Amino acid sequence: MAMTTSHMPRPSFYNSHGIRFSQKPSWFRAQPRTKLNPSVNIKASAGVRKEDIVIVGAGIAGLATAVSLRRLEIGSVVLEQAASLRTGGTSLTLFKNGWRVLDAIGVADTLRGQFLEIQGMVVNSEDGRELRSFKFKDEDQTQEVRAVERRILLETLANELPPETVRFSSKLAKIQSSENGETLLQLTDGTTLLAKIVIGCEGIRSPIAKWMGFSEPRYVGYSAFRGLGVYPDGQPFAANVNYIYGRGLRAGYVPVSPTKVYWFICYNSPSSPGPKITDPALLRKQAKELVNNWPEELIRLIDLSPDETISKTLLVDRWLWPGLSPPASTGKVVLVGDAWHPMTPNLGQGACCALEDSVILTRKLADAIKSGPTAIEGALRAYGEERWPRVFPLTVRANLVGSLLQWDNQLVCSIRNNIVIPKLVRLGPVLEHTNFECEPLKA
């Protein structure tokens, strides 16, 4: 799908592509421009483009929110600072809660046909000894697990939107509130937009979250190498998530498709790991050195990974302490996904929670838009109040699981590998957090 930028003005009660709202709320119609905060210097009203809903960030959270809104015939504009979709990165694992959302917004079946359903989980020690194995369906017949290529997920979501919904090369420079409750967005190219609702989906380094008073995400003490092994003649692995646990070091790999396998290596590292390394050859070398004496199939996976799929990431999270952290919304500005609640990948719930956020927020907004402008702020608060009891415990739990798996004490690791994993861990309770009901979004 070709996507180009466009800034042609349109009547405000239509979406950004001329699609009429299912209801015609008067507050979404073109209105006389009201006076802005004196600190906002606008020399000519013609230089300000008015929009109803602006989503900042065209990642998973931003595109899923735009698609969810469109399912209810509510239009939006998505601002993306990059020149095209950010299709870097490798794969991500989606559990059944993520698939429930993708079903609700009408894209799940398109994706299912491209990725293998994962049947179970196998846990090994670094010397190749099997510690435990599970079958997902034995614990929960409704469980659904697939590793999905980030690129294909983003492209699938973007293809559900009308052309010109996503405006590329649109980097946010400044955000300010106006006296009438709307929000002024100034872009680095000089464009100025005035939005009735702003949805921040820019990921863990969200400028909007910073503007709202959120702290920077906290480094958790370990980093991750990731890659995507390619087997042109077919990959040899069973459809399982495979984990390998060492001391202060762990790895894993999971088949994505008949020819691709996602892998990762998590390792303890200092809080100041030095300058960022982007040279694929050096990244590959460092990854292999970490697991040099580990099972050969992991080394071969790293060797079979194209340069562009290999990355290194410092893992971070943000704990949303009650009474200390700001709420998810300020006025008519709200956060979704990693912009609000970045979490470590230890439960495979970062993308799943972002997808959940998108449909919950959409339903709240749709009801509020029918009621009028005074209902919007309450709807955004209700979204945050509903989602906080879900995302805060998951963030903490993911962090604690990561700490358990990154232990480097020999005695503690021995207890983990010989008692905790083989005898105490039960998969059913571990995956209870993947339960999430989500009805289809229909206008």
Short mmCIF file of N, CA, C and O in Angstrom, two decimals, residues 24-145:
data_model
loop_
_atom_site.label_atom_id
_atom_site.label_comp_id
_atom_site.label_asym_id
_atom_site.label_seq_id
_atom_site.Cartn_x
_atom_site.Cartn_y
_atom_site.Cartn_z
N LYS A 24 -22.81 12.11 14.32
CA LYS A 24 -22.23 13.39 13.93
C LYS A 24 -22.19 14.31 15.14
O LYS A 24 -22.97 15.23 15.25
N PRO A 25 -21.32 14.05 16.09
CA PRO A 25 -21.27 14.90 17.27
C PRO A 25 -20.89 16.32 16.90
O PRO A 25 -19.92 16.55 16.19
N SER A 26 -21.68 17.27 17.40
CA SER A 26 -21.45 18.66 17.00
C SER A 26 -20.07 19.15 17.41
O SER A 26 -19.49 20.01 16.77
N TRP A 27 -19.54 18.60 18.49
CA TRP A 27 -18.24 19.07 18.94
C TRP A 27 -17.12 18.63 18.03
O TRP A 27 -16.01 19.12 18.15
N PHE A 28 -17.38 17.71 17.08
CA PHE A 28 -16.37 17.31 16.12
C PHE A 28 -16.53 18.08 14.82
O PHE A 28 -15.80 17.85 13.88
N ARG A 29 -17.50 19.00 14.75
CA ARG A 29 -17.66 19.80 13.55
C ARG A 29 -16.70 20.98 13.58
O ARG A 29 -16.16 21.34 14.62
N ALA A 30 -16.52 21.58 12.41
CA ALA A 30 -15.63 22.75 12.33
C ALA A 30 -16.12 23.83 13.28
O ALA A 30 -17.30 24.15 13.33
N GLN A 31 -15.22 24.37 14.08
CA GLN A 31 -15.57 25.37 15.07
C GLN A 31 -14.67 26.59 14.89
O GLN A 31 -13.55 26.48 14.39
N PRO A 32 -15.15 27.78 15.30
CA PRO A 32 -14.27 28.95 15.26
C PRO A 32 -13.04 28.69 16.12
O PRO A 32 -13.13 28.10 17.20
N ARG A 33 -11.90 29.15 15.66
CA ARG A 33 -10.67 28.92 16.39
C ARG A 33 -10.69 29.76 17.67
O ARG A 33 -10.98 30.94 17.67
N THR A 34 -10.40 29.12 18.78
CA THR A 34 -10.42 29.82 20.05
C THR A 34 -9.02 30.28 20.40
O THR A 34 -8.03 29.80 19.87
N LYS A 35 -8.96 31.18 21.36
CA LYS A 35 -7.68 31.75 21.76
C LYS A 35 -6.82 30.70 22.46
O LYS A 35 -7.28 29.98 23.34
N LEU A 36 -5.56 30.62 22.08
CA LEU A 36 -4.63 29.67 22.69
C LEU A 36 -3.95 30.29 23.90
O LEU A 36 -4.01 31.51 24.12
N ASN A 37 -3.31 29.43 24.66
CA ASN A 37 -2.48 29.89 25.76
C ASN A 37 -1.52 30.96 25.23
O ASN A 37 -0.91 30.78 24.19
N PRO A 38 -1.37 32.06 25.95
CA PRO A 38 -0.50 33.14 25.44
C PRO A 38 0.92 32.68 25.14
O PRO A 38 1.62 33.29 24.36
N SER A 39 1.36 31.58 25.79
CA SER A 39 2.72 31.13 25.54
C SER A 39 2.86 30.49 24.17
O SER A 39 3.97 30.26 23.70
N VAL A 40 1.74 30.18 23.53
CA VAL A 40 1.77 29.58 22.21
C VAL A 40 1.69 30.70 21.18
O VAL A 40 0.69 31.40 21.09
N ASN A 41 2.72 30.86 20.39
CA ASN A 41 2.80 31.96 19.45
C ASN A 41 2.38 31.49 18.05
O ASN A 41 3.11 30.77 17.39
N ILE A 42 1.17 31.85 17.65
CA ILE A 42 0.67 31.50 16.32
C ILE A 42 0.36 32.81 15.59
O ILE A 42 -0.55 33.54 15.97
N LYS A 43 1.10 33.08 14.54
CA LYS A 43 0.96 34.36 13.85
C LYS A 43 -0.23 34.38 12.91
O LYS A 43 -0.81 35.42 12.67
N ALA A 44 -0.58 33.22 12.36
CA ALA A 44 -1.70 33.19 11.42
C ALA A 44 -2.45 31.90 11.60
O ALA A 44 -1.86 30.83 11.60
N SER A 45 -3.77 32.02 11.77
CA SER A 45 -4.57 30.82 12.00
C SER A 45 -4.50 29.88 10.81
O SER A 45 -4.66 28.67 10.95
N ALA A 46 -4.25 30.42 9.63
CA ALA A 46 -4.16 29.57 8.44
C ALA A 46 -2.99 28.62 8.52
O ALA A 46 -2.96 27.61 7.83
N GLY A 47 -2.03 28.93 9.37
CA GLY A 47 -0.87 28.05 9.51
C GLY A 47 -1.08 26.90 10.46
O GLY A 47 -0.18 26.09 10.64
N VAL A 48 -2.25 26.82 11.08
CA VAL A 48 -2.55 25.76 12.03
C VAL A 48 -3.56 24.81 11.41
O VAL A 48 -4.63 25.23 10.96
N ARG A 49 -3.23 23.54 11.36
CA ARG A 49 -4.13 22.53 10.79
C ARG A 49 -4.89 21.86 11.92
O ARG A 49 -4.28 21.32 12.85
N LYS A 50 -6.20 21.87 11.85
CA LYS A 50 -7.02 21.29 12.90
C LYS A 50 -7.29 19.82 12.60
O LYS A 50 -7.60 19.45 11.47
N GLU A 51 -7.17 18.99 13.62
CA GLU A 51 -7.45 17.56 13.51
C GLU A 51 -8.28 17.13 14.71
O GLU A 51 -8.18 17.72 15.79
N ASP A 52 -9.08 16.10 14.50
CA ASP A 52 -9.89 15.59 15.60
C ASP A 52 -9.06 14.71 16.54
O ASP A 52 -8.93 14.98 17.71
N ILE A 53 -8.52 13.63 16.00
CA ILE A 53 -7.71 12.70 16.81
C ILE A 53 -6.36 12.54 16.14
O ILE A 53 -6.28 12.14 14.97
N VAL A 54 -5.30 12.82 16.88
CA VAL A 54 -3.94 12.65 16.39
C VAL A 54 -3.26 11.58 17.23
O VAL A 54 -3.20 11.68 18.46
N ILE A 55 -2.77 10.56 16.56
CA ILE A 55 -2.00 9.49 17.19
C ILE A 55 -0.53 9.73 16.87
O ILE A 55 -0.18 9.88 15.70
N VAL A 56 0.31 9.79 17.87
CA VAL A 56 1.73 10.05 17.66
C VAL A 56 2.48 8.73 17.79
O VAL A 56 2.54 8.15 18.87
N GLY A 57 3.01 8.25 16.67
CA GLY A 57 3.74 6.99 16.66
C GLY A 57 3.02 5.92 15.86
O GLY A 57 1.87 5.59 16.15
N ALA A 58 3.70 5.37 14.85
CA ALA A 58 3.12 4.34 13.99
C ALA A 58 3.75 2.98 14.26
O ALA A 58 4.08 2.24 13.34
N GLY A 59 3.91 2.67 15.54
CA GLY A 59 4.30 1.33 15.93
C GLY A 59 3.07 0.47 16.12
O GLY A 59 1.98 0.78 15.64
N ILE A 60 3.23 -0.61 16.86
CA ILE A 60 2.11 -1.53 17.07
C ILE A 60 0.97 -0.83 17.79
O ILE A 60 -0.19 -0.93 17.38
N ALA A 61 1.28 -0.10 18.87
CA ALA A 61 0.23 0.57 19.63
C ALA A 61 -0.50 1.61 18.79
O ALA A 61 -1.74 1.67 18.78
N GLY A 62 0.25 2.44 18.06
CA GLY A 62 -0.37 3.50 17.27
C GLY A 62 -1.23 2.98 16.14
O GLY A 62 -2.37 3.43 15.94
N LEU A 63 -0.72 2.02 15.38
CA LEU A 63 -1.48 1.49 14.25
C LEU A 63 -2.68 0.68 14.73
O LEU A 63 -3.77 0.77 14.13
N ALA A 64 -2.52 -0.10 15.80
CA ALA A 64 -3.66 -0.86 16.32
C ALA A 64 -4.75 0.07 16.82
O ALA A 64 -5.95 -0.20 16.64
N THR A 65 -4.36 1.18 17.44
CA THR A 65 -5.37 2.15 17.89
C THR A 65 -6.08 2.79 16.71
O THR A 65 -7.31 2.95 16.71
N ALA A 66 -5.33 3.15 15.68
CA ALA A 66 -5.95 3.74 14.49
C ALA A 66 -6.91 2.76 13.82
O ALA A 66 -8.01 3.14 13.39
N VAL A 67 -6.51 1.49 13.72
CA VAL A 67 -7.39 0.48 13.10
C VAL A 67 -8.63 0.27 13.97
O VAL A 67 -9.76 0.16 13.46
N SER A 68 -8.45 0.21 15.29
CA SER A 68 -9.58 0.03 16.19
C SER A 68 -10.58 1.17 16.04
O SER A 68 -11.80 0.96 15.96
N LEU A 69 -10.09 2.41 16.00
CA LEU A 69 -10.98 3.56 15.80
C LEU A 69 -11.70 3.47 14.47
O LEU A 69 -12.90 3.75 14.36
N ARG A 70 -10.98 3.09 13.44
CA ARG A 70 -11.60 3.00 12.12
C ARG A 70 -12.71 1.95 12.09
O ARG A 70 -13.71 2.12 11.39
N ARG A 71 -12.54 0.87 12.84
CA ARG A 71 -13.60 -0.15 12.89
C ARG A 71 -14.90 0.44 13.42
O ARG A 71 -15.98 -0.05 13.10
N LEU A 72 -14.80 1.48 14.23
CA LEU A 72 -15.99 2.16 14.74
C LEU A 72 -16.26 3.45 13.98
O LEU A 72 -16.97 4.33 14.47
N GLU A 73 -15.69 3.55 12.78
CA GLU A 73 -15.91 4.68 11.88
C GLU A 73 -15.48 6.01 12.49
O GLU A 73 -16.10 7.05 12.29
N ILE A 74 -14.40 5.96 13.24
CA ILE A 74 -13.80 7.16 13.81
C ILE A 74 -12.43 7.33 13.17
O ILE A 74 -11.60 6.43 13.23
N GLY A 75 -12.23 8.46 12.55
CA GLY A 75 -10.98 8.68 11.83
C GLY A 75 -9.89 9.22 12.73
O GLY A 75 -10.12 9.73 13.82
N SER A 76 -8.68 9.12 12.26
CA SER A 76 -7.53 9.65 13.00
C SER A 76 -6.40 9.94 12.02
O SER A 76 -6.41 9.48 10.88
N VAL A 77 -5.45 10.71 12.49
CA VAL A 77 -4.21 10.95 11.77
C VAL A 77 -3.09 10.36 12.61
O VAL A 77 -3.06 10.54 13.83
N VAL A 78 -2.18 9.63 11.99
CA VAL A 78 -1.05 9.02 12.69
C VAL A 78 0.23 9.72 12.25
O VAL A 78 0.56 9.74 11.06
N LEU A 79 0.94 10.30 13.20
CA LEU A 79 2.21 10.97 12.92
C LEU A 79 3.36 10.01 13.20
O LEU A 79 3.45 9.46 14.31
N GLU A 80 4.21 9.81 12.22
CA GLU A 80 5.38 8.93 12.38
C GLU A 80 6.63 9.71 12.02
O GLU A 80 6.72 10.27 10.92
N GLN A 81 7.59 9.74 12.93
CA GLN A 81 8.79 10.54 12.68
C GLN A 81 9.69 9.95 11.60
O GLN A 81 10.42 10.67 10.93
N ALA A 82 9.64 8.63 11.41
CA ALA A 82 10.49 8.00 10.39
C ALA A 82 9.92 8.25 9.00
O ALA A 82 8.77 8.65 8.83
N ALA A 83 10.73 7.98 8.01
CA ALA A 83 10.32 8.20 6.62
C ALA A 83 9.44 7.08 6.10
O ALA A 83 8.84 7.20 5.03
N SER A 84 9.36 5.97 6.84
CA SER A 84 8.52 4.83 6.45
C SER A 84 8.21 4.05 7.72
O SER A 84 8.67 4.41 8.81
N LEU A 85 7.43 2.99 7.59
CA LEU A 85 7.14 2.16 8.75
C LEU A 85 8.44 1.66 9.38
O LEU A 85 9.36 1.24 8.68
N ARG A 86 8.48 1.66 10.71
CA ARG A 86 9.67 1.20 11.42
C ARG A 86 9.64 -0.32 11.51
O ARG A 86 9.21 -0.90 12.50
N THR A 87 10.07 -0.94 10.45
CA THR A 87 9.98 -2.40 10.36
C THR A 87 11.23 -3.10 10.87
O THR A 87 11.41 -4.29 10.66
N GLY A 88 12.13 -2.35 11.52
CA GLY A 88 13.28 -2.98 12.12
C GLY A 88 12.86 -3.87 13.29
O GLY A 88 11.70 -3.88 13.70
N GLY A 89 13.81 -4.59 13.83
CA GLY A 89 13.47 -5.55 14.86
C GLY A 89 13.17 -6.89 14.22
O GLY A 89 13.12 -7.03 12.99
N THR A 90 12.94 -7.87 15.02
CA THR A 90 12.77 -9.22 14.49
C THR A 90 11.34 -9.70 14.67
O THR A 90 10.48 -9.44 13.84
N SER A 91 11.09 -10.40 15.75
CA SER A 91 9.77 -10.98 15.98
C SER A 91 9.33 -10.71 17.41
O SER A 91 10.12 -10.30 18.26
N LEU A 92 8.09 -10.95 17.66
CA LEU A 92 7.54 -10.85 19.00
C LEU A 92 6.53 -11.97 19.17
O LEU A 92 5.91 -12.43 18.21
N THR A 93 6.40 -12.45 20.39
CA THR A 93 5.50 -13.56 20.67
C THR A 93 4.15 -13.01 21.13
O THR A 93 4.09 -12.19 22.05
N LEU A 94 3.10 -13.46 20.49
CA LEU A 94 1.74 -13.07 20.87
C LEU A 94 1.02 -14.27 21.47
O LEU A 94 0.95 -15.33 20.84
N PHE A 95 0.51 -14.09 22.68
CA PHE A 95 -0.31 -15.11 23.33
C PHE A 95 -1.78 -14.84 23.03
O PHE A 95 -2.11 -13.92 22.28
N LYS A 96 -2.65 -15.63 23.62
CA LYS A 96 -4.05 -15.60 23.19
C LYS A 96 -4.70 -14.24 23.42
O LYS A 96 -5.61 -13.87 22.65
N ASN A 97 -4.27 -13.49 24.45
CA ASN A 97 -4.88 -12.18 24.63
C ASN A 97 -4.58 -11.26 23.47
O ASN A 97 -5.43 -10.48 23.02
N GLY A 98 -3.36 -11.33 22.92
CA GLY A 98 -3.04 -10.54 21.73
C GLY A 98 -3.88 -10.96 20.53
O GLY A 98 -4.36 -10.12 19.76
N TRP A 99 -4.06 -12.27 20.38
CA TRP A 99 -4.85 -12.75 19.24
C TRP A 99 -6.33 -12.40 19.38
O TRP A 99 -7.02 -12.19 18.38
N ARG A 100 -6.83 -12.32 20.62
CA ARG A 100 -8.23 -11.91 20.81
C ARG A 100 -8.43 -10.48 20.28
O ARG A 100 -9.45 -10.17 19.66
N VAL A 101 -7.44 -9.62 20.55
CA VAL A 101 -7.55 -8.24 20.06
C VAL A 101 -7.45 -8.21 18.54
O VAL A 101 -8.25 -7.53 17.86
N LEU A 102 -6.51 -8.95 17.97
CA LEU A 102 -6.37 -8.97 16.51
C LEU A 102 -7.63 -9.53 15.85
O LEU A 102 -8.01 -9.09 14.76
N ASP A 103 -8.28 -10.49 16.49
CA ASP A 103 -9.59 -10.96 16.00
C ASP A 103 -10.61 -9.84 16.04
O ASP A 103 -11.38 -9.64 15.10
N ALA A 104 -10.62 -9.10 17.15
CA ALA A 104 -11.62 -8.04 17.34
C ALA A 104 -11.49 -6.95 16.30
O ALA A 104 -12.50 -6.34 15.90
N ILE A 105 -10.27 -6.67 15.85
CA ILE A 105 -10.09 -5.59 14.87
C ILE A 105 -9.98 -6.13 13.44
O ILE A 105 -9.75 -5.37 12.51
N GLY A 106 -10.13 -7.45 13.29
CA GLY A 106 -10.31 -8.02 11.95
C GLY A 106 -9.06 -8.34 11.17
O GLY A 106 -9.13 -8.45 9.94
N VAL A 107 -7.90 -8.54 11.83
CA VAL A 107 -6.67 -8.83 11.08
C VAL A 107 -6.04 -10.16 11.47
O VAL A 107 -5.04 -10.57 10.88
N ALA A 108 -6.61 -10.86 12.45
CA ALA A 108 -5.96 -12.06 12.97
C ALA A 108 -5.80 -13.15 11.92
O ALA A 108 -4.73 -13.77 11.80
N ASP A 109 -6.84 -13.40 11.15
CA ASP A 109 -6.76 -14.50 10.18
C ASP A 109 -5.73 -14.23 9.09
O ASP A 109 -5.08 -15.16 8.59
N THR A 110 -5.56 -12.98 8.73
CA THR A 110 -4.52 -12.64 7.74
C THR A 110 -3.15 -13.02 8.27
O THR A 110 -2.29 -13.50 7.52
N LEU A 111 -2.93 -12.84 9.57
CA LEU A 111 -1.64 -13.14 10.17
C LEU A 111 -1.47 -14.62 10.48
O LEU A 111 -0.38 -15.16 10.34
N ARG A 112 -2.53 -15.27 10.90
CA ARG A 112 -2.43 -16.68 11.28
C ARG A 112 -1.86 -17.54 10.15
O ARG A 112 -1.09 -18.46 10.39
N GLY A 113 -2.26 -17.23 8.94
CA GLY A 113 -1.82 -18.04 7.81
C GLY A 113 -0.33 -17.90 7.50
O GLY A 113 0.20 -18.69 6.71
N GLN A 114 0.34 -16.94 8.13
CA GLN A 114 1.75 -16.69 7.82
C GLN A 114 2.71 -17.17 8.91
O GLN A 114 3.92 -17.20 8.68
N PHE A 115 2.16 -17.56 10.08
CA PHE A 115 3.03 -17.90 11.20
C PHE A 115 2.59 -19.20 11.86
O PHE A 115 1.39 -19.49 11.96
N LEU A 116 3.55 -19.95 12.33
CA LEU A 116 3.29 -21.26 12.94
C LEU A 116 2.65 -21.10 14.32
O LEU A 116 3.02 -20.21 15.09
N GLU A 117 1.70 -21.97 14.63
CA GLU A 117 1.18 -22.00 15.99
C GLU A 117 2.15 -22.81 16.85
O GLU A 117 2.50 -23.95 16.52
N ILE A 118 2.56 -22.22 17.95
CA ILE A 118 3.53 -22.86 18.84
C ILE A 118 2.79 -23.81 19.78
O ILE A 118 1.81 -23.43 20.43
N GLN A 119 3.29 -25.05 19.86
CA GLN A 119 2.58 -26.09 20.60
C GLN A 119 2.97 -26.16 22.07
O GLN A 119 2.16 -26.55 22.91
N GLY A 120 4.22 -25.84 22.39
CA GLY A 120 4.65 -26.01 23.77
C GLY A 120 5.93 -25.27 24.08
O GLY A 120 6.40 -24.42 23.31
N MET A 121 6.51 -25.64 25.22
CA MET A 121 7.70 -24.97 25.73
C MET A 121 8.67 -26.02 26.26
O MET A 121 8.25 -26.97 26.93
N VAL A 122 9.94 -25.87 25.94
CA VAL A 122 10.98 -26.77 26.43
C VAL A 122 12.05 -25.92 27.11
O VAL A 122 12.54 -24.95 26.54
N VAL A 123 12.41 -26.30 28.35
CA VAL A 123 13.41 -25.56 29.12
C VAL A 123 14.62 -26.46 29.31
O VAL A 123 14.50 -27.59 29.81
N ASN A 124 15.79 -25.97 28.92
CA ASN A 124 17.04 -26.72 29.04
C ASN A 124 18.06 -25.93 29.84
O ASN A 124 18.00 -24.70 29.92
N SER A 125 19.02 -26.65 30.40
CA SER A 125 20.18 -26.00 31.02
C SER A 125 21.22 -25.76 29.93
O SER A 125 21.11 -26.26 28.81
N GLU A 126 22.25 -24.99 30.27
CA GLU A 126 23.25 -24.62 29.27
C GLU A 126 24.03 -25.82 28.75
O GLU A 126 24.61 -25.76 27.66
N ASP A 127 24.04 -26.92 29.51
CA ASP A 127 24.74 -28.12 29.05
C ASP A 127 23.86 -29.04 28.21
O ASP A 127 24.25 -30.14 27.86
N GLY A 128 22.64 -28.56 27.89
CA GLY A 128 21.75 -29.32 27.03
C GLY A 128 20.78 -30.22 27.75
O GLY A 128 19.94 -30.89 27.11
N ARG A 129 20.81 -30.25 29.07
CA ARG A 129 19.92 -31.12 29.85
C ARG A 129 18.51 -30.53 29.88
O ARG A 129 18.34 -29.35 30.19
N GLU A 130 17.50 -31.34 29.57
CA GLU A 130 16.12 -30.86 29.61
C GLU A 130 15.64 -30.78 31.05
O GLU A 130 15.67 -31.77 31.78
N LEU A 131 15.18 -29.61 31.44
CA LEU A 131 14.69 -29.40 32.80
C LEU A 131 13.19 -29.58 32.91
O LEU A 131 12.69 -30.07 33.92
N ARG A 132 12.46 -29.24 31.86
CA ARG A 132 10.99 -29.32 31.91
C ARG A 132 10.45 -29.08 30.52
O ARG A 132 11.04 -28.35 29.71
N SER A 133 9.32 -29.66 30.21
CA SER A 133 8.62 -29.36 28.97
C SER A 133 7.12 -29.28 29.25
O SER A 133 6.62 -29.92 30.18
N PHE A 134 6.44 -28.45 28.46
CA PHE A 134 5.01 -28.24 28.63
C PHE A 134 4.35 -28.23 27.26
O PHE A 134 4.97 -27.87 26.26
N LYS A 135 3.07 -28.59 27.23
CA LYS A 135 2.23 -28.40 26.05
C LYS A 135 1.16 -27.37 26.41
O LYS A 135 0.44 -27.53 27.40
N PHE A 136 1.06 -26.33 25.63
CA PHE A 136 0.12 -25.26 25.95
C PHE A 136 -1.32 -25.75 26.04
O PHE A 136 -2.06 -25.39 26.94
N LYS A 137 -1.73 -26.59 25.11
CA LYS A 137 -3.12 -27.05 25.07
C LYS A 137 -3.45 -27.97 26.25
O LYS A 137 -4.61 -28.08 26.64
N ASP A 138 -2.43 -28.64 26.82
CA ASP A 138 -2.68 -29.47 27.99
C ASP A 138 -3.11 -28.61 29.18
O ASP A 138 -3.88 -29.07 30.04
N GLU A 139 -2.60 -27.41 29.23
CA GLU A 139 -2.93 -26.51 30.33
C GLU A 139 -4.16 -25.66 30.05
O GLU A 139 -4.91 -25.31 30.95
N ASP A 140 -4.35 -25.31 28.78
CA ASP A 140 -5.45 -24.41 28.41
C ASP A 140 -5.78 -24.64 26.94
O ASP A 140 -5.01 -24.26 26.05
N GLN A 141 -6.93 -25.24 26.68
CA GLN A 141 -7.32 -25.56 25.31
C GLN A 141 -7.50 -24.32 24.45
O GLN A 141 -7.45 -24.40 23.22
N THR A 142 -7.72 -23.18 25.09
CA THR A 142 -7.96 -21.95 24.32
C THR A 142 -6.68 -21.16 24.06
O THR A 142 -6.72 -20.13 23.39
N GLN A 143 -5.55 -21.64 24.60
CA GLN A 143 -4.30 -20.89 24.43
C GLN A 143 -3.89 -20.87 22.96
O GLN A 143 -4.06 -21.84 22.23
N GLU A 144 -3.36 -19.75 22.54
CA GLU A 144 -2.86 -19.59 21.17
C GLU A 144 -1.57 -18.79 21.23
O GLU A 144 -1.55 -17.66 21.72
N VAL A 145 -0.48 -19.36 20.72
CA VAL A 145 0.82 -18.72 20.78
C VAL A 145 1.46 -18.77 19.40
O VAL A 145 1.55 -19.85 18.79
#
